[in-house]
Amino acid sequence: MKSLPREFYDRDTLEVAKDLLGCLLVREYEGERLVGRITETEAYIGRCDKACHAYGYKRTGRTETLFARPGTAYLYLIYGMYTCLNFVTEREGEPAAVLIRAIEAVAGEETMARLRFGAVPEKWSSYQRKNFLNGPGKVCKALSLDKRQNGHDLLTPPLYVLPRDRAVGNLHCGPRIGIDYAQEAKDFPWRFWV
């Protein structure tokens, strides 16, 4: 399969956030393909969203990637320790992106487990099993992603997205997580999951 084309990302951010569910996130790592099915996303739109880093078209060294062409990876640190992976959407110059909140392992689970917990799945606690890939920082740790991939073109290896390989289940939406500071934007139903 070929990676998703730029036109996929060059659309309304909310539609992209929904359409990414079920797609396959691929990370080529040390000769192996780590693959996760995207199960949860959040949309961020700078022109109207106080939770977006580039709200009101604010350009800084950190936010510059949000203004890049669609299909660019935007990675940044939160709390000084967790990396988050986003996909830039809409036209170049329009700051908008989709945060990848959760995936489920499809291939390379043992390597992801080692990167995430330092142990193979057979040695996990029930807590580790339940919380393997259910958060944006967890996804990045399991895929060995950090700020060095910021600005990467998602149409090319070593980080790209393949189309869905099967139908997705019921789509759910609700408010985004961890953005209580964002005034009215904290209630936007821009988190999507299956």
mmCIF file of C-alpha atoms in Angstrom:
data_model
loop_
_atom_site.group_PDB
_atom_site.id
_atom_site.type_symbol
_atom_site.label_atom_id
_atom_site.label_comp_id
_atom_site.label_asym_id
_atom_site.label_seq_id
_atom_site.Cartn_x
_atom_site.Cartn_y
_atom_site.Cartn_z
ATOM 1 C CA MET A 1 0.000 0.000 0.000
ATOM 2 C CA LYS A 2 1.065 3.581 -0.636
ATOM 3 C CA SER A 3 1.113 6.218 2.070
ATOM 4 C CA LEU A 4 -1.796 8.622 2.301
ATOM 5 C CA PRO A 5 -1.383 11.419 -0.290
ATOM 6 C CA ARG A 6 -0.967 15.075 0.588
ATOM 7 C CA GLU A 7 -4.547 15.726 -0.542
ATOM 8 C CA PHE A 8 -5.765 13.581 2.371
ATOM 9 C CA TYR A 9 -4.302 16.094 4.851
ATOM 10 C CA ASP A 10 -5.154 19.166 2.764
ATOM 11 C CA ARG A 11 -8.768 19.233 3.965
ATOM 12 C CA ASP A 12 -10.923 20.322 6.866
ATOM 13 C CA THR A 13 -9.144 19.318 10.084
ATOM 14 C CA LEU A 14 -12.231 17.782 11.698
ATOM 15 C CA GLU A 15 -12.780 15.545 8.675
ATOM 16 C CA VAL A 16 -9.126 14.490 8.654
ATOM 17 C CA ALA A 17 -9.299 13.704 12.389
ATOM 18 C CA LYS A 18 -12.257 11.363 11.779
ATOM 19 C CA ASP A 19 -10.834 9.834 8.609
ATOM 20 C CA LEU A 20 -7.522 8.971 10.300
ATOM 21 C CA LEU A 21 -9.305 6.523 12.604
ATOM 22 C CA GLY A 22 -8.457 3.018 11.450
ATOM 23 C CA CYS A 23 -5.488 4.165 9.341
ATOM 24 C CA LEU A 24 -2.100 2.554 9.942
ATOM 25 C CA LEU A 25 0.685 4.648 11.440
ATOM 26 C CA VAL A 26 4.048 3.207 10.351
ATOM 27 C CA ARG A 27 7.428 3.893 11.940
ATOM 28 C CA GLU A 28 10.484 2.292 10.371
ATOM 29 C CA TYR A 29 12.843 1.683 13.279
ATOM 30 C CA GLU A 30 16.178 -0.184 13.225
ATOM 31 C CA GLY A 31 15.189 -2.301 10.220
ATOM 32 C CA GLU A 32 11.713 -3.115 11.542
ATOM 33 C CA ARG A 33 8.282 -1.722 10.736
ATOM 34 C CA LEU A 34 6.354 -0.709 13.835
ATOM 35 C CA VAL A 35 2.686 -0.391 12.879
ATOM 36 C CA GLY A 36 -0.243 0.873 14.910
ATOM 37 C CA ARG A 37 -3.877 1.336 13.957
ATOM 38 C CA ILE A 38 -5.019 4.843 14.905
ATOM 39 C CA THR A 39 -7.872 4.619 17.416
ATOM 40 C CA GLU A 40 -8.139 8.136 18.867
ATOM 41 C CA THR A 41 -7.450 11.650 17.552
ATOM 42 C CA GLU A 42 -8.014 15.285 18.491
ATOM 43 C CA ALA A 43 -8.360 18.270 16.155
ATOM 44 C CA TYR A 44 -6.711 21.676 16.727
ATOM 45 C CA ILE A 45 -7.500 24.690 14.528
ATOM 46 C CA GLY A 46 -5.486 27.862 15.099
ATOM 47 C CA ARG A 47 -7.885 30.372 13.595
ATOM 48 C CA CYS A 48 -10.588 29.766 16.232
ATOM 49 C CA ASP A 49 -9.272 27.352 18.884
ATOM 50 C CA LYS A 50 -7.701 28.659 22.089
ATOM 51 C CA ALA A 51 -6.258 25.182 22.746
ATOM 52 C CA CYS A 52 -4.135 25.321 19.572
ATOM 53 C CA HIS A 53 -0.508 26.393 20.026
ATOM 54 C CA ALA A 54 -0.910 28.793 17.099
ATOM 55 C CA TYR A 55 -4.246 30.282 18.183
ATOM 56 C CA GLY A 56 -4.791 33.596 16.425
ATOM 57 C CA TYR A 57 -1.973 32.771 13.969
ATOM 58 C CA LYS A 58 0.707 33.110 16.681
ATOM 59 C CA ARG A 59 4.062 32.195 15.140
ATOM 60 C CA THR A 60 6.954 31.138 17.359
ATOM 61 C CA GLY A 61 9.856 28.760 16.980
ATOM 62 C CA ARG A 62 7.680 26.033 18.476
ATOM 63 C CA THR A 63 4.604 26.677 16.323
ATOM 64 C CA GLU A 64 6.308 27.306 12.983
ATOM 65 C CA THR A 65 5.714 23.680 11.894
ATOM 66 C CA LEU A 66 1.951 24.169 12.255
ATOM 67 C CA PHE A 67 2.134 26.594 9.308
ATOM 68 C CA ALA A 68 3.872 24.031 7.073
ATOM 69 C CA ARG A 69 2.290 22.209 4.177
ATOM 70 C CA PRO A 70 -0.340 19.589 4.970
ATOM 71 C CA GLY A 71 1.056 16.143 5.709
ATOM 72 C CA THR A 72 3.916 17.424 7.872
ATOM 73 C CA ALA A 73 4.634 15.894 11.292
ATOM 74 C CA TYR A 74 4.442 18.341 14.197
ATOM 75 C CA LEU A 75 6.143 16.995 17.340
ATOM 76 C CA TYR A 76 6.604 18.862 20.588
ATOM 77 C CA LEU A 77 7.116 18.253 24.298
ATOM 78 C CA ILE A 78 4.447 18.638 26.966
ATOM 79 C CA TYR A 79 5.297 18.917 30.653
ATOM 80 C CA GLY A 80 8.921 18.946 29.554
ATOM 81 C CA MET A 81 8.965 15.165 29.171
ATOM 82 C CA TYR A 82 6.281 13.695 26.867
ATOM 83 C CA THR A 83 6.410 13.972 23.088
ATOM 84 C CA CYS A 84 3.169 14.411 21.126
ATOM 85 C CA LEU A 85 2.702 13.559 17.442
ATOM 86 C CA ASN A 86 0.428 15.691 15.258
ATOM 87 C CA PHE A 87 -0.285 15.772 11.538
ATOM 88 C CA VAL A 88 -0.519 19.244 9.955
ATOM 89 C CA THR A 89 -3.761 19.733 8.018
ATOM 90 C CA GLU A 90 -5.439 22.294 5.756
ATOM 91 C CA ARG A 91 -3.564 24.575 3.381
ATOM 92 C CA GLU A 92 -0.024 25.771 4.002
ATOM 93 C CA GLY A 93 -0.043 28.857 6.219
ATOM 94 C CA GLU A 94 -3.254 27.828 8.003
ATOM 95 C CA PRO A 95 -2.199 26.511 11.453
ATOM 96 C CA ALA A 96 -4.164 23.327 12.087
ATOM 97 C CA ALA A 97 -3.302 19.764 13.022
ATOM 98 C CA VAL A 98 -4.569 16.439 14.316
ATOM 99 C CA LEU A 99 -3.071 14.977 17.491
ATOM 100 C CA ILE A 100 -2.640 11.195 17.513
ATOM 101 C CA ARG A 101 -3.926 10.235 20.979
ATOM 102 C CA ALA A 102 -3.952 6.433 20.775
ATOM 103 C CA ILE A 103 -3.139 3.459 18.570
ATOM 104 C CA GLU A 104 -3.375 -0.315 18.794
ATOM 105 C CA ALA A 105 -0.352 -2.428 17.880
ATOM 106 C CA VAL A 106 -0.565 -4.220 14.528
ATOM 107 C CA ALA A 107 3.093 -5.139 13.906
ATOM 108 C CA GLY A 108 6.272 -4.812 15.933
ATOM 109 C CA GLU A 109 4.534 -5.115 19.283
ATOM 110 C CA GLU A 110 7.559 -6.621 21.046
ATOM 111 C CA THR A 111 9.802 -3.752 19.973
ATOM 112 C CA MET A 112 7.141 -1.222 20.949
ATOM 113 C CA ALA A 113 6.837 -2.981 24.323
ATOM 114 C CA ARG A 114 10.582 -2.816 24.876
ATOM 115 C CA LEU A 115 10.662 0.876 23.968
ATOM 116 C CA ARG A 116 7.656 1.642 26.168
ATOM 117 C CA PHE A 117 8.229 -0.599 29.206
ATOM 118 C CA GLY A 118 11.584 -2.312 28.740
ATOM 119 C CA ALA A 119 9.799 -5.689 28.844
ATOM 120 C CA VAL A 120 8.064 -8.078 26.465
ATOM 121 C CA PRO A 121 4.237 -8.312 26.669
ATOM 122 C CA GLU A 122 4.346 -11.694 28.461
ATOM 123 C CA LYS A 123 5.980 -9.965 31.452
ATOM 124 C CA TRP A 124 3.592 -7.023 31.695
ATOM 125 C CA SER A 125 1.396 -6.204 34.646
ATOM 126 C CA SER A 126 -2.331 -5.758 34.048
ATOM 127 C CA TYR A 127 -1.787 -1.987 34.358
ATOM 128 C CA GLN A 128 0.844 -2.052 31.588
ATOM 129 C CA ARG A 129 -1.410 -4.152 29.356
ATOM 130 C CA LYS A 130 -4.315 -1.716 29.818
ATOM 131 C CA ASN A 131 -2.196 1.415 29.313
ATOM 132 C CA PHE A 132 0.160 0.372 26.527
ATOM 133 C CA LEU A 133 -0.727 2.848 23.742
ATOM 134 C CA ASN A 134 -3.629 4.885 25.143
ATOM 135 C CA GLY A 135 -2.074 8.347 25.276
ATOM 136 C CA PRO A 136 -0.068 10.603 22.953
ATOM 137 C CA GLY A 137 3.153 10.403 24.997
ATOM 138 C CA LYS A 138 2.827 6.617 25.200
ATOM 139 C CA VAL A 139 2.444 6.371 21.423
ATOM 140 C CA CYS A 140 5.586 8.425 20.834
ATOM 141 C CA LYS A 141 7.642 6.465 23.357
ATOM 142 C CA ALA A 142 6.567 3.126 21.853
ATOM 143 C CA LEU A 143 7.482 4.343 18.357
ATOM 144 C CA SER A 144 10.729 6.051 19.427
ATOM 145 C CA LEU A 145 9.512 9.450 18.248
ATOM 146 C CA ASP A 146 10.830 12.740 19.566
ATOM 147 C CA LYS A 147 11.365 16.322 18.404
ATOM 148 C CA ARG A 148 13.946 15.147 15.857
ATOM 149 C CA GLN A 149 11.041 14.040 13.634
ATOM 150 C CA ASN A 150 9.387 17.480 13.837
ATOM 151 C CA GLY A 151 8.868 18.748 10.282
ATOM 152 C CA HIS A 152 9.096 15.266 8.697
ATOM 153 C CA ASP A 153 7.066 14.795 5.490
ATOM 154 C CA LEU A 154 4.510 12.071 6.299
ATOM 155 C CA LEU A 155 4.481 10.889 2.694
ATOM 156 C CA THR A 156 7.952 9.363 3.085
ATOM 157 C CA PRO A 157 9.721 6.880 5.372
ATOM 158 C CA PRO A 158 10.618 6.461 8.142
ATOM 159 C CA LEU A 159 7.256 7.818 9.401
ATOM 160 C CA TYR A 160 4.097 7.633 7.292
ATOM 161 C CA VAL A 161 0.443 6.640 7.307
ATOM 162 C CA LEU A 162 -1.249 3.924 5.257
ATOM 163 C CA PRO A 163 -4.970 3.831 4.420
ATOM 164 C CA ARG A 164 -7.369 1.764 6.508
ATOM 165 C CA ASP A 165 -7.027 -1.962 5.981
ATOM 166 C CA ARG A 166 -10.524 -2.690 7.290
ATOM 167 C CA ALA A 167 -13.741 -0.945 8.287
ATOM 168 C CA VAL A 168 -13.753 0.959 11.569
ATOM 169 C CA GLY A 169 -16.269 0.478 14.367
ATOM 170 C CA ASN A 170 -18.631 3.077 15.750
ATOM 171 C CA LEU A 171 -17.258 6.612 15.753
ATOM 172 C CA HIS A 172 -17.520 8.553 19.012
ATOM 173 C CA CYS A 173 -16.785 12.218 19.661
ATOM 174 C CA GLY A 174 -16.468 14.399 22.722
ATOM 175 C CA PRO A 175 -14.401 17.154 24.344
ATOM 176 C CA ARG A 176 -10.634 17.031 24.145
ATOM 177 C CA ILE A 177 -8.510 16.049 27.147
ATOM 178 C CA GLY A 178 -6.279 18.235 29.322
ATOM 179 C CA ILE A 179 -7.143 21.669 27.938
ATOM 180 C CA ASP A 180 -9.149 23.261 30.757
ATOM 181 C CA TYR A 181 -7.228 26.531 30.188
ATOM 182 C CA ALA A 182 -8.786 26.965 26.720
ATOM 183 C CA GLN A 183 -11.995 28.727 27.871
ATOM 184 C CA GLU A 184 -14.893 27.881 25.538
ATOM 185 C CA ALA A 185 -12.639 25.721 23.332
ATOM 186 C CA LYS A 186 -12.319 23.143 26.134
ATOM 187 C CA ASP A 187 -15.869 22.055 25.317
ATOM 188 C CA PHE A 188 -15.463 21.687 21.537
ATOM 189 C CA PRO A 189 -16.338 18.065 20.640
ATOM 190 C CA TRP A 190 -13.129 17.620 18.657
ATOM 191 C CA ARG A 191 -11.863 14.325 20.106
ATOM 192 C CA PHE A 192 -12.732 11.257 18.041
ATOM 193 C CA TRP A 193 -12.315 7.579 18.852
ATOM 194 C CA VAL A 194 -13.492 4.101 17.902
#
